[in-house]
Short mmCIF file of C-alpha atoms in Angstrom, two decimals:
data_model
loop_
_atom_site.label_atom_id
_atom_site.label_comp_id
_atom_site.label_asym_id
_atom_site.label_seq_id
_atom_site.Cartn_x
_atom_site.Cartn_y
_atom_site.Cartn_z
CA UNK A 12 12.91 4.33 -17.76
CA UNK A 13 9.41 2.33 -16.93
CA UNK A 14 6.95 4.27 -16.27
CA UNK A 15 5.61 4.25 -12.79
CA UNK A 16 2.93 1.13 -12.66
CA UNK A 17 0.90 -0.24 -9.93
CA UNK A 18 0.50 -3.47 -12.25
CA UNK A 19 4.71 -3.79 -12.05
CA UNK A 20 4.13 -3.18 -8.16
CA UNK A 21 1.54 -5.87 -7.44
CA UNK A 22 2.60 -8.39 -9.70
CA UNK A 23 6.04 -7.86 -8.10
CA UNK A 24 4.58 -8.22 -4.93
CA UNK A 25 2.12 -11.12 -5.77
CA UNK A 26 5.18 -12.71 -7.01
CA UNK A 27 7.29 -12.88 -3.74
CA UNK A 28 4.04 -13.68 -2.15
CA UNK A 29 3.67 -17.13 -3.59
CA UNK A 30 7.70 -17.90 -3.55
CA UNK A 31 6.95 -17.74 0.87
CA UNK A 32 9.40 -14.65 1.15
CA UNK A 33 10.33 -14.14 5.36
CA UNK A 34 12.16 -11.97 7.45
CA UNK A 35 15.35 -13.49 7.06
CA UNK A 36 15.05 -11.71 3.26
CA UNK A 37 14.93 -8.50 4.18
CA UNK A 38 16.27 -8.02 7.44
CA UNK A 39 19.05 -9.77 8.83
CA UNK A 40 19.28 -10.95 12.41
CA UNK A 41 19.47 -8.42 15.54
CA UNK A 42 23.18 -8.61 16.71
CA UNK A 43 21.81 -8.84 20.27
CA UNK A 44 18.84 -9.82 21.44
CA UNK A 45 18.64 -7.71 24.44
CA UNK A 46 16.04 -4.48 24.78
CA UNK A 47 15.44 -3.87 21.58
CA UNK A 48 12.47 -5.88 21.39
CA UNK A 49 10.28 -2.87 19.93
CA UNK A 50 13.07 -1.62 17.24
CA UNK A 51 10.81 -0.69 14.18
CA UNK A 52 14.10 -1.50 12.07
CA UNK A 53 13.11 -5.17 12.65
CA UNK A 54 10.00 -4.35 10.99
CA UNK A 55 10.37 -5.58 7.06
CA UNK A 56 6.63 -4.33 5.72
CA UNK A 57 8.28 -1.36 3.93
CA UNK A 58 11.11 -2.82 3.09
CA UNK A 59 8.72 -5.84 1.27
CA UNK A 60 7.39 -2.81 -0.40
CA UNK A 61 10.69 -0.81 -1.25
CA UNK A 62 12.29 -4.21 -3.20
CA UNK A 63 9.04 -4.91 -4.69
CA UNK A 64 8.88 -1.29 -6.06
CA UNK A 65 12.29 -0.80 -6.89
CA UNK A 66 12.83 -4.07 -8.71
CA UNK A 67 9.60 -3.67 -10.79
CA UNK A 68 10.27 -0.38 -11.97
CA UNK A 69 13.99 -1.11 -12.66
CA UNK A 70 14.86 -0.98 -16.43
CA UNK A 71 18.34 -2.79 -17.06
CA UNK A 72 19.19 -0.72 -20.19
CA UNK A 73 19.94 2.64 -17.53
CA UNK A 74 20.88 0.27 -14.67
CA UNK A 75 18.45 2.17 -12.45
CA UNK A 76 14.74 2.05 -10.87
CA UNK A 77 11.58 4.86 -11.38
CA UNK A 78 10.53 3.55 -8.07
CA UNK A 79 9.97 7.43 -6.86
CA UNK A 80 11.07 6.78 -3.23
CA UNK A 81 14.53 7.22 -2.48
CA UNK A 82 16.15 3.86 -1.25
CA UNK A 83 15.87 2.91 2.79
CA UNK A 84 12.92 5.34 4.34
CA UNK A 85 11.00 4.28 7.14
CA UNK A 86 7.56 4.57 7.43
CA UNK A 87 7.38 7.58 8.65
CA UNK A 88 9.95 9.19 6.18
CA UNK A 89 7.45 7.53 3.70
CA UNK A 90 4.41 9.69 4.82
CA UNK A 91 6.54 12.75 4.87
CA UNK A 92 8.29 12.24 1.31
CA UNK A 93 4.21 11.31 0.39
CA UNK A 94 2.62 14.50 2.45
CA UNK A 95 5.49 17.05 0.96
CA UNK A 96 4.82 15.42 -2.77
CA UNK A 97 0.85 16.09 -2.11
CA UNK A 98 0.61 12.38 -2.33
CA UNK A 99 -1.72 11.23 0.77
CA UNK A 100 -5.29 10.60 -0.34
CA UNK A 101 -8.13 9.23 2.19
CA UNK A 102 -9.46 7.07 -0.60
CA UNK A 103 -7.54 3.97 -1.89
CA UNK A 104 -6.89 2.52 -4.99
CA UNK A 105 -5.33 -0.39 -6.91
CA UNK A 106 -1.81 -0.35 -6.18
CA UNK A 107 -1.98 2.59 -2.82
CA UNK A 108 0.26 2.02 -0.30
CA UNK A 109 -1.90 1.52 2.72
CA UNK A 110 -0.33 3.50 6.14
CA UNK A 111 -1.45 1.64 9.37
CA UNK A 112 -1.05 4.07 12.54
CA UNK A 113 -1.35 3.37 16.00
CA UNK A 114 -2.93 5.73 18.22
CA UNK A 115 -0.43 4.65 21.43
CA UNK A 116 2.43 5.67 19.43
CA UNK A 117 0.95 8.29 17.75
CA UNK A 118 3.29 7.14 14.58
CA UNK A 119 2.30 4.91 11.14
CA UNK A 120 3.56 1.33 11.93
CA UNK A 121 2.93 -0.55 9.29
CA UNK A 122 2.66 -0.32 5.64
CA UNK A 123 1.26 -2.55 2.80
CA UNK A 124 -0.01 -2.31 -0.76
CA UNK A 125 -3.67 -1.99 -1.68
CA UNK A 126 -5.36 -4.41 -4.35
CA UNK A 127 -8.70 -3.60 -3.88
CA UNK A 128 -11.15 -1.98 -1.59
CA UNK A 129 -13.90 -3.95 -1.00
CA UNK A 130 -16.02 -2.19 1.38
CA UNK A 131 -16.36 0.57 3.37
CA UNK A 132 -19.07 2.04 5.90
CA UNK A 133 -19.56 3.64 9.45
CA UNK A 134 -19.45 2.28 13.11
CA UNK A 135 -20.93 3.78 15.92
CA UNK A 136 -20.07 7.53 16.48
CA UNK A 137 -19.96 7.79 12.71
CA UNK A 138 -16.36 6.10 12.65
CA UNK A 139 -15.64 5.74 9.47
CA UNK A 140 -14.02 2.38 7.95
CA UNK A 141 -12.73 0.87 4.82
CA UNK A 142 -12.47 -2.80 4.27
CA UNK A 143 -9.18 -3.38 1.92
CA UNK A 144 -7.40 -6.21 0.23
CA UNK A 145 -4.12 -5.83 0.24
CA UNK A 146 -0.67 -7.60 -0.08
CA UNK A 147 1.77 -7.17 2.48
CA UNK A 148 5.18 -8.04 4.26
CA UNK A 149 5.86 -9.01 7.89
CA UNK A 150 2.05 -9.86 9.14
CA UNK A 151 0.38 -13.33 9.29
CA UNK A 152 -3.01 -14.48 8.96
CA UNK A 153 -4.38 -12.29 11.54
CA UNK A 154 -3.38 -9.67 10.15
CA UNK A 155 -1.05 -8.99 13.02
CA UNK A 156 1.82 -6.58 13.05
CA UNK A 157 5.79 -8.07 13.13
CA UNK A 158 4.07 -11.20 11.91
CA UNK A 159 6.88 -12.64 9.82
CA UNK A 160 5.28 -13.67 6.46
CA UNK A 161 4.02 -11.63 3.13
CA UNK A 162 0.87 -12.42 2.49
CA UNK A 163 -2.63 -11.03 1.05
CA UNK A 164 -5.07 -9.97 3.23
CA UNK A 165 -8.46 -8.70 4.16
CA UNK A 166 -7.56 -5.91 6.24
CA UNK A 167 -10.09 -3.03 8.05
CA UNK A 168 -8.59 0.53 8.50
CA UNK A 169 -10.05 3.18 9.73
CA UNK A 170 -9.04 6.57 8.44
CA UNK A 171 -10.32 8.84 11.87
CA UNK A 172 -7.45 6.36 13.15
CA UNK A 173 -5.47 8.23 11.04
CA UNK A 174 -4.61 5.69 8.68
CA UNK A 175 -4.10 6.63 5.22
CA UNK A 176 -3.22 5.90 1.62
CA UNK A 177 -0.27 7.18 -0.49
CA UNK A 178 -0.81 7.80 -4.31
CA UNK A 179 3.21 7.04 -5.26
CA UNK A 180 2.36 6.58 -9.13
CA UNK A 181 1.32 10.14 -9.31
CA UNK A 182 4.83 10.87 -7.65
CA UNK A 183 7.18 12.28 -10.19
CA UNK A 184 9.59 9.47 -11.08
CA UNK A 185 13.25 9.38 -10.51
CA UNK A 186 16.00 10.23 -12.98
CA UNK A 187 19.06 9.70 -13.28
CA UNK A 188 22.10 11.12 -15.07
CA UNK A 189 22.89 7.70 -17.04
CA UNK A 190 19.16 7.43 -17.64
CA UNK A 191 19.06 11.01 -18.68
CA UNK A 192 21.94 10.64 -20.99
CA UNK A 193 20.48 7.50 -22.24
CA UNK A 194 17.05 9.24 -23.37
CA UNK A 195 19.16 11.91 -24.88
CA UNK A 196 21.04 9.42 -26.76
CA UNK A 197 17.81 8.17 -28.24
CA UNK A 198 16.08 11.44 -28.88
CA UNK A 199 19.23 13.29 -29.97
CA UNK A 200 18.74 12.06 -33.85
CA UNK A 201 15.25 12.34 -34.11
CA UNK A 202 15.81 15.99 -32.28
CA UNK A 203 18.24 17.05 -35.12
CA UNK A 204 16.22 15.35 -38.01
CA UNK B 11 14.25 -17.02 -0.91
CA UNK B 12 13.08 -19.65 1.55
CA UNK B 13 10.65 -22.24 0.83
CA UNK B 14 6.83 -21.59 0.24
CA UNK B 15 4.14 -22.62 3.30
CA UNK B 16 2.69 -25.22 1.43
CA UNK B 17 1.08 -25.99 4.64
CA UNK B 18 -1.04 -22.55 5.40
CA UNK B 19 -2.58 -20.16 3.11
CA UNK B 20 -1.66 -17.14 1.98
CA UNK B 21 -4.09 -15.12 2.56
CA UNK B 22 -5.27 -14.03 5.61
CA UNK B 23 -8.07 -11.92 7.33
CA UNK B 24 -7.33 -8.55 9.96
CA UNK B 25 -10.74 -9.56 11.84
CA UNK B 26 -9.45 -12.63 13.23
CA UNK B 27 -7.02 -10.98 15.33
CA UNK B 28 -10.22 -10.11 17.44
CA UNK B 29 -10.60 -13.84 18.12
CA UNK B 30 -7.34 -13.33 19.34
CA UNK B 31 -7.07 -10.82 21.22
CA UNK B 32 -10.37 -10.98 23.25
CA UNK B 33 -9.36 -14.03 25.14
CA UNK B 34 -5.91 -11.95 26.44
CA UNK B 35 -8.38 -9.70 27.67
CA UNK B 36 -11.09 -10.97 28.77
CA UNK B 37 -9.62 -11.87 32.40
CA UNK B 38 -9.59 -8.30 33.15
CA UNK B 39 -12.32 -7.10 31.69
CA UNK B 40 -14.48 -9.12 33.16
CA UNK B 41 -12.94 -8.47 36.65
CA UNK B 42 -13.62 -4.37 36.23
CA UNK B 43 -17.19 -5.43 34.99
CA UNK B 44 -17.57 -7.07 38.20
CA UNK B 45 -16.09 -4.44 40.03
CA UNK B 46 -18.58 -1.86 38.33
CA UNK B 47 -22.01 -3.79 39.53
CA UNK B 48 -22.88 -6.75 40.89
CA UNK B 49 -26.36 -6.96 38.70
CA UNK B 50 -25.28 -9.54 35.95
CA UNK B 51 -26.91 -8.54 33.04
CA UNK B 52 -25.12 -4.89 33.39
CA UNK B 53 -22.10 -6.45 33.64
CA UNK B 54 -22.76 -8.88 30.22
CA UNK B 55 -23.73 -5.29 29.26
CA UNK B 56 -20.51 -3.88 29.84
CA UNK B 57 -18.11 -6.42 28.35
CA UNK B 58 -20.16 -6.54 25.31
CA UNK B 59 -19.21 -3.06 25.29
CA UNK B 60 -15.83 -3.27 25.45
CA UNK B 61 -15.82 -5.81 23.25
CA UNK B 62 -17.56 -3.51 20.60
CA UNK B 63 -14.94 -0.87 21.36
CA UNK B 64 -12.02 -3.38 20.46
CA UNK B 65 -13.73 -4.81 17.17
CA UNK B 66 -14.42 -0.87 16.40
CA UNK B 67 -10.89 0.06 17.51
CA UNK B 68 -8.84 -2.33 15.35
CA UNK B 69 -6.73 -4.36 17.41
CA UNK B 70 -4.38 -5.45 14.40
CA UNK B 71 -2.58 -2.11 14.76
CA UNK B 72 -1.20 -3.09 18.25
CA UNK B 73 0.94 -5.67 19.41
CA UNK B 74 -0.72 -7.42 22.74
CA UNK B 75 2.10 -9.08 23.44
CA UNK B 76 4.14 -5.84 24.57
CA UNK B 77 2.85 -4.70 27.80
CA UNK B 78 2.67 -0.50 26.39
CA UNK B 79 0.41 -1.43 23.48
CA UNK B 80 -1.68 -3.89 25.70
CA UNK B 81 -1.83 -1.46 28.31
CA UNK B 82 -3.49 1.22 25.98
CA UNK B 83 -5.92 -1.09 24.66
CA UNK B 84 -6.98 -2.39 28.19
CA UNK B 85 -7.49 1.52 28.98
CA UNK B 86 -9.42 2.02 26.21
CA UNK B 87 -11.73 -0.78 26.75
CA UNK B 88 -12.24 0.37 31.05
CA UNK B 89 -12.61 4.04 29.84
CA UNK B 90 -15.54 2.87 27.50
CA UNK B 91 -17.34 0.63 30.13
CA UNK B 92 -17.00 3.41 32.64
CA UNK B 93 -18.43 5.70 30.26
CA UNK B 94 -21.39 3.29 29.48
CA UNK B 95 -21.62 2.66 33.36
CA UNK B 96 -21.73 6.43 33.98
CA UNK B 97 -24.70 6.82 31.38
CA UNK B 98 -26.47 4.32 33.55
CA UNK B 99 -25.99 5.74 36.51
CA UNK B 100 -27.09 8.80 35.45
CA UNK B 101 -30.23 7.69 33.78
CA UNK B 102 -31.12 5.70 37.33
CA UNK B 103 -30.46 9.57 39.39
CA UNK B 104 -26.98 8.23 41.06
CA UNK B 105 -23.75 10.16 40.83
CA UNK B 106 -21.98 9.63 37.46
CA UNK B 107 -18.60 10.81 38.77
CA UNK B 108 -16.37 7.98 39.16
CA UNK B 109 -15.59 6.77 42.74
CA UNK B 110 -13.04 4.33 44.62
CA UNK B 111 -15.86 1.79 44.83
CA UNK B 112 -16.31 1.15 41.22
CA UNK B 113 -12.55 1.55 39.97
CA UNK B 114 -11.20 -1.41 38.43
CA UNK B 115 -8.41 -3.14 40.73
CA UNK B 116 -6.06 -3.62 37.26
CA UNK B 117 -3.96 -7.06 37.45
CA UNK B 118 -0.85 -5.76 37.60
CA UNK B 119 0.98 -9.04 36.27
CA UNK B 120 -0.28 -8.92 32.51
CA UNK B 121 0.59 -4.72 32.39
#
């Protein structure tokens, strides 16, 4: 099994970045248009994130991903998997998934992956703020949410917002029985040598 | 996979969506301002202040276009001119409670 990598993740990401990846690869189309304009399932940003993850970290010898979330969470299952795995930091680093919450909704509603944080300071009120580069799905040059495109981005947050950053590569990876049997299989003669 | 945007780049900046968002706002705002005082340089005074509040605030984390997040942010924005307006007040003597007279009329159509 790969170890877990933020290089896999970003160069994953970077990757579908520059092939133009859109909503209509990750989500496919409402069956009815009709009041479910603000359905966060239409929302792809952690799903961009979840195939990015998963694929990267997927080793083809045990037919199964290290990617340490379990397959499908929303955004907020994400910050509770991250908060009950001690995961949440304030401060971001290369490869941090970023979590974007609205104060309205009192939820996190939208997610993206952290290349670099360039800056960071106070407002007014001693707000604090942290300029981040990041690379995310379903935004657009304005960095607006439900935007429809992956891109990279410049992207403020402010953590008395209650945005935060998860640490997932310090999450324990998963296992599997086949990839379990498979290390076994390799360590079983040097074991018994 | 779909085809790349050749045509616009991929990488974008979060403080633009103030350039955005300000002139989806700025109708109202500007009414409540009015509403607060008829001296014109409090009122410039005002908007810039709610205009500081929504560059402070981060408007890329709501969606405009949906009348409960656009909502919010318009509150947000009156509740900081009234408190600015109610500092003023109080440093001129006047009552800093607010009253009927100085409540924003809110345009009803773009809630």
């Amino acid at each position: 099994m790969y170890r877990l990598s933020p290089q896999l993740l970003i160069a994953a990401a970077g990757t579908m970045v520059s092939m133009g990846v859109n909503a209509t690869d990750f989500v496919s189309a409402p069956a009815n248009d009709g009041a479910n304009g603000e359905d966060a399932d239409l929302s792809w940003d952690t799903k961009f994130i979840e195939k990015c993850g998963h694929w990267s970290h997927y080793d083809y010898r045990m037919r199964a991903s290290s990617w340490p979330f379990p397959r499908g969470l929303s955004i907020g299952e994400i910050a509770h998997y991250a908060r009950a795995h001690h995961a949440i930091v304030e401060t971001p680093e290369f490869g941090d998934i970023f979590l974007q919450r609205s104060p309205r909704l009192n939820a996190f509603v939208h997610a993206g992956i952290v290349l670099e944080c360039q800056a960071s300071g106070k407002y007014s009120r001693s707000r604090p703020y942290l300029d981040v580069y990041t690379i995310e799905g379903d935004t657009n040059a304005d960095g607006a949410l439900r935007g429809g495109r992956a891109m990279r981005i410049k992207r403020r947050l402010l953590p008395r917002s209650g945005d935060c950053f998860v640490r997932w590569a310090a999450l324990p990876a998963r296992r599997t029985a086949l990839g379990d049997a498979y290390m076994a299989s390799i360590l079983g003669p040097r074991k018994s040598s | 996979m779909s085809t790349p945007f050749e045509q616009t780049p991929m990488t974008g900046d979060g403080m633009r969506a103030l350039g955005v968002a300000i002139p989806l706002l700025e109708r109202t705002i500007r009414r409540v301002a009015h509403s607060m005082t008829p001296d014109a340089d409090h009122r410039d005074d005002l908007i810039q202040a709610a205009w500081v509040e929504l560059w402070e605030g981060d408007v890329t984390r709501y969606i405009l276009a949906n009348p409960g997040d656009f909502g919010f942010v318009r509150e947000i924005l009156i509740n900081k001119m009234t408190k600015v307006w109610g500092g003023r007040r109080e440093d001129s003597g006047e009552a800093v409670e607010p009253t009927a007279e100085w409540l924003p009329k809110v345009d009803k159509r773009v809630a």
